[in-house]
Amino acid sequence: MKKFLLAANWKMNMDVKETESFFKDLSLKPNDSYDVYVAVPFTDIYLANKTKKFNEIKIGAQNIYFEDKGAFTGEISTSMIKLCGADFVIIGHSERREIFGECDEMINKKVLKAIDDDVEVILCVGETLSEREDEKHFEKIEKQLKADLVGVDAAKLDNFAIAYEPIWAIGTGKSASKEDAEEMCRFVREKVKEMNPNLEAKLRVLYGGSVKGANAADLSKEENIDGFLIGGASLKTESFEAIAKEI
Ligand code: G3H
């Protein structure tokens, strides 16, 4: 079992005032049992990094572009987030895929760019409710992994995370059962191992989708769940810390 990863994804929430007060209050210290990562909006990266109480907490972004600089209105590069203090980035979240039309080819370019520039990656994969009902969830995850991980050279990185997030469980309050989450996280691990055994050696597989204090203990005990990607429950220090208490 790898060291557990508690990764927060704030999405488009928390202005600078809320960010400052969150990190002043957060008393969650990474320890031998878990790491703590917080992916904040671009506008909060610098302040979050300055305000956090513990150096070991990693601050990250929720997206990057795959070019270094130029005429790409509205986009942000890896060197920009690094200079603000980001150590990691979430790539391919289902909201990026579904709302902003990001395809696997673009996601693959972003993954390769982050690795080249030494920014740790949390790659997200997951199926829709209709894909699950049609029993196409394994096929969908395999397709995403195969396309998103093309050309990844494990020798270039120390850590890599893949978050399995069933879209029907995101923000709905309805988590996957621990059995379903474990089955899919095991599948992710096995597929990565088949494709790139060196990458699997550095991989943590996370579950995301309505994780909260009440279901964290059960989910975290599953053999192939090495961490959580937490949305709603990461916006308040109390609910974020309540999850950590169960690990
Ligand atoms: O990135 C986080 C996931 O989308 C899960 O969000 O915990 O609000 O369901 P949620």
Coordinates of C-alpha atoms and ligand atoms in Angstrom, one line a residue:
M1 CA 0.0 0.0 0.0
K2 CA 1.4 3.4 -1.0
K3 CA 1.2 6.5 1.2
F4 CA -2.3 7.9 1.1
L5 CA -3.0 11.1 -0.8
L6 CA -5.6 13.5 0.3
A7 CA -6.0 15.8 -2.7
A8 CA -8.5 18.7 -2.6
N9 CA -9.9 20.2 -5.8
W10 CA -11.6 23.5 -5.1
K11 CA -12.8 24.0 -8.7
M12 CA -14.1 27.5 -9.3
N13 CA -14.6 28.3 -5.6
M14 CA -12.7 30.4 -3.0
D15 CA -11.6 34.0 -3.6
V16 CA -8.4 35.4 -2.1
K17 CA -10.0 36.3 1.2
E18 CA -11.5 32.9 1.6
T19 CA -8.2 31.3 0.6
E20 CA -6.3 33.2 3.2
S21 CA -8.7 32.3 6.0
F22 CA -8.8 28.7 4.9
F23 CA -5.1 28.3 5.1
K24 CA -4.8 30.2 8.4
D25 CA -7.3 27.8 9.9
L26 CA -6.1 24.5 8.3
S27 CA -4.3 22.5 10.9
L28 CA -4.0 19.4 8.7
K29 CA -0.3 18.4 8.8
P30 CA 0.9 15.9 6.3
N31 CA 2.4 12.9 8.2
D32 CA 3.6 9.3 7.7
S33 CA 0.0 8.2 6.9
Y34 CA -1.0 10.8 4.3
D35 CA 0.2 13.6 2.0
V36 CA -2.0 16.7 1.6
Y37 CA -2.4 18.5 -1.8
V38 CA -4.8 21.4 -2.5
A39 CA -5.6 22.4 -6.1
V40 CA -6.8 26.0 -6.1
P41 CA -7.9 28.5 -8.8
F42 CA -4.9 30.1 -10.5
T43 CA -5.6 33.4 -8.7
D44 CA -5.1 31.7 -5.3
I45 CA -1.9 29.7 -5.9
Y46 CA 0.6 32.4 -4.8
L47 CA -1.4 33.3 -1.7
A48 CA -2.2 29.7 -0.7
N49 CA 1.5 28.9 -0.9
K50 CA 2.4 31.9 1.3
T51 CA -0.3 31.3 3.9
K52 CA -0.2 27.5 4.4
K53 CA 1.1 26.5 7.9
F54 CA 3.0 23.5 6.8
N55 CA 5.7 23.4 4.1
E56 CA 4.8 19.8 3.3
I57 CA 1.3 20.8 2.0
K58 CA 1.5 20.9 -1.8
I59 CA -0.4 23.6 -3.7
G60 CA -1.5 22.9 -7.3
A61 CA -3.4 24.1 -10.3
Q62 CA -6.5 22.6 -12.0
N63 CA -5.4 23.0 -15.6
I64 CA -2.4 24.1 -17.7
Y65 CA -1.8 24.7 -21.4
F66 CA 0.8 22.7 -23.2
E67 CA 2.8 25.5 -24.8
D68 CA 5.4 27.7 -23.0
K69 CA 4.1 31.1 -24.1
G70 CA 2.5 33.0 -26.9
A71 CA -0.9 34.0 -28.4
F72 CA -3.1 31.7 -26.3
T73 CA -5.6 34.1 -24.8
G74 CA -6.8 33.0 -21.4
E75 CA -4.3 30.1 -20.9
I76 CA -1.7 29.5 -18.3
S77 CA 1.7 27.7 -18.7
T78 CA 3.5 25.3 -16.4
S79 CA 6.3 27.8 -15.7
M80 CA 3.7 30.4 -14.7
I81 CA 2.1 28.1 -12.1
K82 CA 5.5 26.9 -10.8
L83 CA 6.7 30.5 -10.2
C84 CA 3.5 31.1 -8.1
G85 CA 4.4 28.0 -6.0
A86 CA 2.4 25.2 -7.6
D87 CA 3.9 21.7 -7.5
F88 CA 1.2 19.7 -9.2
V89 CA -1.7 20.0 -11.6
I90 CA -5.0 18.2 -12.2
I91 CA -5.4 17.2 -15.9
G92 CA -8.4 15.9 -17.7
H93 CA -11.0 16.4 -15.0
S94 CA -14.5 15.4 -16.3
E95 CA -15.6 19.0 -16.0
R96 CA -12.7 20.1 -18.4
R97 CA -13.6 17.2 -20.7
E98 CA -17.4 17.8 -20.7
I99 CA -17.9 21.5 -20.3
F100 CA -14.7 22.8 -22.1
G101 CA -14.5 20.0 -24.7
E102 CA -11.0 18.8 -23.9
C103 CA -10.2 15.6 -25.9
D104 CA -7.8 12.8 -25.0
E105 CA -5.3 14.1 -27.5
M106 CA -5.1 17.5 -25.8
I107 CA -5.1 15.9 -22.4
N108 CA -2.1 13.7 -23.4
K109 CA -0.2 16.8 -24.6
K110 CA -0.8 18.5 -21.2
V111 CA 0.3 15.3 -19.3
L112 CA 3.5 15.2 -21.3
K113 CA 4.2 18.9 -20.9
A114 CA 3.7 18.8 -17.1
I115 CA 6.0 15.8 -16.8
D116 CA 8.7 17.5 -19.0
D117 CA 8.5 20.6 -16.8
D118 CA 8.6 18.7 -13.6
V119 CA 5.0 19.4 -12.4
E120 CA 3.4 16.4 -10.7
V121 CA 0.2 15.2 -12.5
I122 CA -3.1 14.0 -11.2
L123 CA -4.9 12.6 -14.3
C124 CA -8.6 12.1 -14.0
V125 CA -10.6 9.4 -15.8
G126 CA -14.2 8.3 -15.3
E127 CA -17.4 7.2 -17.0
T128 CA -20.9 8.8 -17.3
L129 CA -24.0 7.2 -15.8
S130 CA -25.2 5.9 -19.1
E131 CA -21.9 4.3 -19.9
R132 CA -22.1 2.6 -16.5
E133 CA -25.7 1.5 -17.1
D134 CA -24.7 0.1 -20.5
E135 CA -21.7 -1.7 -18.8
K136 CA -19.2 0.2 -20.9
H137 CA -17.3 1.6 -17.9
F138 CA -14.3 -0.7 -18.3
E139 CA -14.0 0.0 -22.0
K140 CA -14.3 3.8 -21.4
I141 CA -11.6 3.9 -18.7
E142 CA -9.2 1.7 -20.8
K143 CA -9.7 4.0 -23.8
Q144 CA -9.0 7.1 -21.7
L145 CA -5.8 5.6 -20.1
K146 CA -4.5 4.4 -23.5
A147 CA -4.9 7.8 -25.1
D148 CA -4.0 10.0 -22.2
L149 CA -0.7 8.2 -21.3
V150 CA 0.8 7.9 -24.8
G151 CA 4.5 8.6 -24.6
V152 CA 4.8 8.9 -20.8
D153 CA 8.3 8.2 -19.8
A154 CA 8.2 7.0 -16.2
A155 CA 11.9 7.6 -15.8
K156 CA 11.2 11.4 -15.9
L157 CA 8.9 11.4 -12.9
D158 CA 8.9 10.6 -9.2
N159 CA 5.1 10.4 -8.6
F160 CA 2.0 10.2 -10.7
A161 CA -1.6 9.9 -9.7
I162 CA -4.7 8.8 -11.6
A163 CA -8.1 9.7 -10.1
Y164 CA -10.9 7.4 -11.0
E165 CA -14.0 9.6 -10.8
P166 CA -17.4 8.2 -11.9
I167 CA -19.1 11.3 -13.3
W168 CA -22.4 10.2 -11.7
A169 CA -20.8 10.4 -8.2
I170 CA -19.3 13.9 -8.6
G171 CA -21.0 16.6 -6.5
T172 CA -24.2 14.4 -6.2
G173 CA -23.7 13.2 -2.6
K174 CA -23.9 9.7 -4.0
S175 CA -20.5 8.1 -3.8
A176 CA -19.7 4.8 -5.6
S177 CA -19.9 1.8 -3.2
K178 CA -16.6 0.8 -1.8
E179 CA -16.8 -2.4 -3.8
D180 CA -17.3 -0.5 -7.1
A181 CA -14.6 2.1 -6.3
E182 CA -12.1 -0.7 -5.4
E183 CA -13.0 -2.7 -8.6
M184 CA -12.4 0.3 -10.8
C185 CA -9.2 1.5 -9.0
R186 CA -7.8 -2.0 -9.3
F187 CA -8.7 -2.0 -13.0
V188 CA -6.9 1.3 -13.5
R189 CA -3.8 -0.1 -11.7
E190 CA -3.8 -3.3 -13.8
K191 CA -4.2 -1.5 -17.1
V192 CA -1.4 1.0 -16.3
K193 CA 0.8 -2.0 -15.3
E194 CA 0.1 -3.7 -18.6
M195 CA 0.8 -0.5 -20.6
N196 CA 3.8 0.8 -18.6
P197 CA 5.0 -1.2 -15.6
N198 CA 7.5 1.5 -14.6
L199 CA 4.7 4.0 -14.4
E200 CA 2.7 1.7 -12.2
A201 CA 5.5 1.5 -9.8
K202 CA 5.2 5.3 -9.2
L203 CA 1.4 5.4 -9.4
R204 CA -1.2 6.3 -6.8
V205 CA -4.8 5.5 -7.7
L206 CA -7.3 7.9 -6.2
Y207 CA -11.0 7.7 -5.9
G208 CA -13.1 10.8 -6.3
G209 CA -16.9 11.4 -6.1
S210 CA -18.7 12.6 -3.0
V211 CA -16.0 11.6 -0.6
K212 CA -16.7 12.9 2.9
G213 CA -16.0 12.1 6.6
A214 CA -18.8 9.5 6.7
N215 CA -17.5 7.3 3.8
A216 CA -13.8 8.0 4.0
A217 CA -12.9 5.2 6.4
D218 CA -14.6 2.4 4.4
L219 CA -13.2 3.6 1.0
S220 CA -9.7 4.2 2.3
K221 CA -9.4 0.6 3.6
E222 CA -9.7 -0.8 0.1
E223 CA -6.5 -2.3 -1.2
N224 CA -6.3 -0.4 -4.5
I225 CA -7.5 3.1 -3.3
D226 CA -4.3 5.1 -2.5
G227 CA -6.0 8.4 -2.0
F228 CA -9.0 10.7 -2.6
L229 CA -9.7 13.6 -4.9
I230 CA -12.1 15.7 -2.9
G231 CA -14.3 18.4 -4.2
G232 CA -17.2 19.8 -2.1
A233 CA -15.9 18.5 1.2
S234 CA -12.5 20.2 0.7
L235 CA -14.0 23.7 0.8
K236 CA -14.3 23.9 4.6
T237 CA -11.4 23.0 6.9
E238 CA -13.8 21.1 9.2
S239 CA -15.0 18.7 6.4
F240 CA -11.6 18.3 4.9
E241 CA -10.1 17.5 8.3
A242 CA -13.0 15.1 9.1
I243 CA -11.9 13.0 6.1
A244 CA -8.2 13.0 7.3
K245 CA -9.3 11.7 10.7
E246 CA -10.6 8.6 9.1
I247 CA -7.4 7.6 7.4
Ligands
G3H1 O1 -12.3 16.8 -8.2 C1 -13.2 16.3 -7.4 C2 -14.3 15.6 -7.8 O2 -14.9 16.1 -9.0 C3 -15.2 15.2 -6.7 O3 -16.1 16.2 -6.3 O4 -16.2 15.6 -4.0 O5 -17.7 17.4 -4.9 O6 -18.1 15.0 -5.5 P1 -17.1 16.0 -5.1

